[in-house]
CSV table of C-alpha atoms in Angstrom, one decimal:
chain,number,residue,atom,x,y,z
A,210,PRO,CA,0.2,0.2,0.1
A,211,THR,CA,1.2,3.5,-0.5
A,212,TYR,CA,0.3,6.4,1.9
A,213,ILE,CA,0.4,10.2,1.9
A,214,GLY,CA,3.9,11.4,1.1
A,215,GLY,CA,4.4,8.1,-0.8
A,216,GLY,CA,6.4,5.0,-0.2
A,217,ALA,CA,5.4,1.6,0.4
A,218,ALA,CA,4.0,0.4,4.6
A,219,ARG,CA,6.9,-0.8,6.1
A,220,CYS,CA,7.1,-3.1,9.5
A,221,LEU,CA,9.1,-1.4,12.2
A,222,THR,CA,8.4,-4.1,15.2
A,223,ASP,CA,8.8,-8.1,14.6
A,224,GLY,CA,9.2,-11.0,16.7
A,225,GLU,CA,7.5,-13.0,19.8
A,226,GLN,CA,6.2,-9.8,21.4
A,227,ASP,CA,2.6,-8.0,21.4
A,228,ASP,CA,3.1,-4.6,20.1
A,229,HIS,CA,0.0,-2.1,20.5
A,230,SER,CA,-1.7,1.4,21.2
A,231,VAL,CA,0.8,3.8,19.2
A,232,THR,CA,1.4,7.5,19.3
A,233,TRP,CA,3.6,9.6,17.5
A,234,SER,CA,6.3,11.8,19.2
A,235,PRO,CA,5.4,15.6,18.2
A,236,ASP,CA,8.3,15.9,15.9
A,237,SER,CA,7.3,12.4,14.0
A,238,THR,CA,10.8,10.7,14.8
A,239,GLU,CA,9.6,8.1,16.7
A,240,ILE,CA,6.4,6.2,17.7
A,241,CYS,CA,5.5,5.1,21.3
A,242,PHE,CA,3.9,1.9,22.0
A,243,VAL,CA,3.0,-0.5,24.3
A,244,SER,CA,4.6,-4.1,24.0
A,245,ASN,CA,4.6,-7.0,26.5
A,246,ARG,CA,8.0,-8.7,25.7
A,247,THR,CA,7.7,-11.8,28.3
A,248,GLY,CA,6.6,-14.7,25.6
A,249,ASP,CA,3.4,-15.0,27.4
A,250,TRP,CA,1.7,-12.1,26.8
A,251,ASP,CA,-1.7,-14.2,27.1
A,252,ASN,CA,-1.2,-14.7,30.7
A,253,ASN,CA,-0.2,-11.8,32.0
A,254,GLY,CA,-0.3,-8.0,31.9
A,255,ASN,CA,3.4,-7.0,32.1
A,256,ASN,CA,3.2,-4.5,29.3
A,257,SER,CA,5.8,-1.6,29.4
A,258,LEU,CA,6.3,1.5,27.3
A,259,PHE,CA,8.9,1.5,24.1
A,260,ALA,CA,9.6,3.9,21.5
A,261,VAL,CA,10.8,2.9,17.9
A,262,SER,CA,12.9,5.2,15.5
A,263,ILE,CA,11.3,5.9,12.2
A,264,GLU,CA,14.4,6.2,10.4
A,265,THR,CA,16.2,3.4,11.8
A,266,GLY,CA,13.7,1.0,13.0
A,267,ILE,CA,15.5,0.5,16.4
A,268,SER,CA,13.5,0.3,19.6
A,269,ARG,CA,14.5,1.3,22.9
A,270,ARG,CA,12.6,0.7,26.2
A,271,ILE,CA,10.8,3.4,28.3
A,272,THR,CA,9.4,1.9,31.5
A,273,ASP,CA,10.5,-1.3,33.1
A,274,THR,CA,7.9,-1.9,35.8
A,275,ASP,CA,6.1,-5.1,37.1
A,276,GLY,CA,2.3,-4.1,36.2
A,277,PRO,CA,1.1,-2.5,32.9
A,278,GLU,CA,1.3,0.5,31.0
A,279,PHE,CA,-1.0,1.6,28.9
A,280,SER,CA,-2.5,4.6,26.9
A,281,PRO,CA,0.6,6.5,26.2
A,282,VAL,CA,0.4,10.1,24.9
A,283,TRP,CA,3.2,12.3,24.0
A,284,SER,CA,3.8,15.7,25.5
A,285,PRO,CA,3.8,18.4,22.6
A,286,ASP,CA,7.2,19.5,24.0
A,287,GLY,CA,8.5,15.9,23.3
A,288,ALA,CA,9.8,15.6,26.8
A,289,TRP,CA,7.1,13.6,28.5
A,290,ILE,CA,4.8,10.4,27.9
A,291,ALA,CA,1.8,10.4,30.0
A,292,CYS,CA,0.2,7.0,30.3
A,293,LEU,CA,-2.1,5.2,32.8
A,294,HIS,CA,-0.9,2.3,34.9
A,295,PRO,CA,-3.0,0.5,37.8
A,296,ASN,CA,-2.7,1.6,41.4
A,297,ILE,CA,-3.3,-1.8,43.7
A,298,THR,CA,-5.1,-0.1,46.6
A,299,SER,CA,-5.6,-3.3,48.6
A,300,LYS,CA,-3.9,-6.5,49.3
A,301,ASP,CA,-6.8,-8.4,50.3
A,302,SER,CA,-8.6,-7.8,46.7
A,303,PRO,CA,-8.1,-7.3,43.0
A,304,ALA,CA,-9.6,-3.5,43.3
A,305,GLU,CA,-7.5,-1.4,41.7
A,306,ASP,CA,-7.5,2.3,40.6
A,307,THR,CA,-6.0,3.4,37.4
A,308,ALA,CA,-3.3,6.1,37.8
A,309,VAL,CA,-2.4,9.2,35.7
A,310,CYS,CA,1.5,8.9,35.3
A,311,VAL,CA,4.2,10.6,33.5
A,312,VAL,CA,7.4,9.2,32.6
A,313,PRO,CA,10.8,11.0,30.7
A,314,ALA,CA,10.3,10.5,26.9
A,315,THR,CA,14.2,9.1,27.0
A,316,GLY,CA,12.7,6.8,29.6
A,317,GLY,CA,13.1,6.2,33.5
A,318,SER,CA,10.8,5.6,36.3
A,319,LEU,CA,7.1,6.5,36.1
A,320,THR,CA,5.5,9.1,38.6
A,321,VAL,CA,2.2,9.0,39.5
A,322,VAL,CA,0.8,12.3,39.3
A,323,SER,CA,-3.3,11.8,39.9
A,324,THR,CA,-2.5,10.4,43.6
A,325,GLU,CA,-5.4,12.5,45.2
A,326,LEU,CA,-7.8,11.2,43.0
A,327,ASP,CA,-8.7,7.7,44.3
A,328,GLN,CA,-10.7,6.6,41.4
A,329,ARG,CA,-10.1,5.0,38.0
A,330,CYS,CA,-8.8,7.3,35.3
A,331,SER,CA,-9.1,7.1,31.7
A,332,ASN,CA,-8.3,9.0,28.4
A,333,PRO,CA,-5.3,11.3,29.3
A,334,THR,CA,-4.3,14.1,26.7
A,335,TRP,CA,-1.7,16.9,27.3
A,336,SER,CA,-2.6,20.7,27.3
A,337,HIS,CA,-0.8,22.3,24.4
A,338,HIS,CA,2.1,24.0,26.4
A,339,SER,CA,2.5,20.2,28.3
A,340,LYS,CA,1.8,21.7,31.6
A,341,TRP,CA,-1.3,19.8,32.3
A,342,ILE,CA,-2.7,16.3,31.7
A,343,TYR,CA,-6.2,16.2,31.2
A,344,PHE,CA,-8.2,12.7,31.6
A,345,THR,CA,-11.5,11.4,32.8
A,346,ALA,CA,-12.5,9.5,36.0
A,347,SER,CA,-15.8,8.4,37.2
A,348,ALA,CA,-17.8,8.5,40.6
A,349,GLU,CA,-21.3,8.1,41.7
A,350,GLY,CA,-22.5,7.7,38.0
A,351,ASN,CA,-20.8,10.2,36.3
A,352,THR,CA,-17.9,11.0,34.7
A,353,HIS,CA,-16.0,14.0,34.7
A,354,ILE,CA,-12.7,15.8,33.1
A,355,TYR,CA,-10.0,16.7,35.5
A,356,ARG,CA,-6.6,18.0,35.3
A,357,VAL,CA,-3.1,17.8,37.0
A,358,GLN,CA,0.1,18.9,36.6
A,359,LYS,CA,2.6,16.9,35.1
A,360,THR,CA,4.5,17.6,38.2
A,361,GLY,CA,1.7,16.0,40.4
A,362,GLY,CA,-0.2,18.2,42.9
A,363,GLU,CA,-3.8,19.2,43.0
A,364,VAL,CA,-5.9,17.4,40.9
A,365,VAL,CA,-8.6,19.6,39.5
A,366,GLN,CA,-12.1,19.1,38.6
A,367,VAL,CA,-12.8,20.6,35.3
A,368,THR,CA,-16.6,19.6,34.6
A,369,THR,CA,-19.5,19.2,37.3
A,370,GLY,CA,-23.0,18.3,37.4
A,371,GLU,CA,-24.8,15.2,36.5
A,372,GLN,CA,-23.0,13.9,33.3
A,373,SER,CA,-21.1,11.2,31.8
A,374,VAL,CA,-18.3,12.6,29.3
A,375,GLY,CA,-17.4,9.8,27.0
A,376,ASN,CA,-14.8,11.6,24.8
A,377,TYR,CA,-13.3,15.2,24.7
A,378,ALA,CA,-10.8,17.3,22.7
A,379,LEU,CA,-8.8,20.2,23.8
A,380,VAL,CA,-8.7,22.7,21.2
A,381,THR,CA,-6.3,25.7,21.4
A,382,LYS,CA,-7.4,28.8,20.7
A,383,ALA,CA,-5.4,32.2,21.4
A,384,GLY,CA,-2.8,30.4,23.3
A,385,ARG,CA,-5.3,28.9,25.6
A,386,SER,CA,-6.8,25.2,25.8
A,387,ARG,CA,-10.3,24.8,25.7
A,388,ILE,CA,-12.3,21.7,26.0
A,389,HIS,CA,-15.1,20.1,23.8
A,390,GLY,CA,-16.7,17.0,25.0
A,391,ASP,CA,-19.5,14.8,24.4
């Protein structure tokens, strides 16, 4: 097949692994993706973040944890990757909350930034200036949009009322991020 810009499609990863959930770097030189490279991906959730160079096809590991990372999103400035990671809240049950985390795009340790919120988080999205991470979380039958700084701290609920936000988009206008959702 031929795609916009010409040329044939080519495989950037192969082998005994389960690769999925891609996000492009802002400069389009790399793709971040989720990969389980344990050889037994049907029986464990040890998904880590990797990045592959578009030019060389060489992959590099970004995270190396015992649990799964998923839903990676590259920051507009290219310095960070936000993702979701389970936050086990009890040793007595499989109950867990999914936390919003950040990791340097060059690789390193995950930092949980949504620690103030004891809810299952989803749909992380960066603000245009790479300062805030917006995400959704559900409580009491409602799903709202929240935001937190990439360094963590106070989690701010952005939407209010009886509603369930399913999808949303941040739109930059006059240097400010605006939210459009449904």
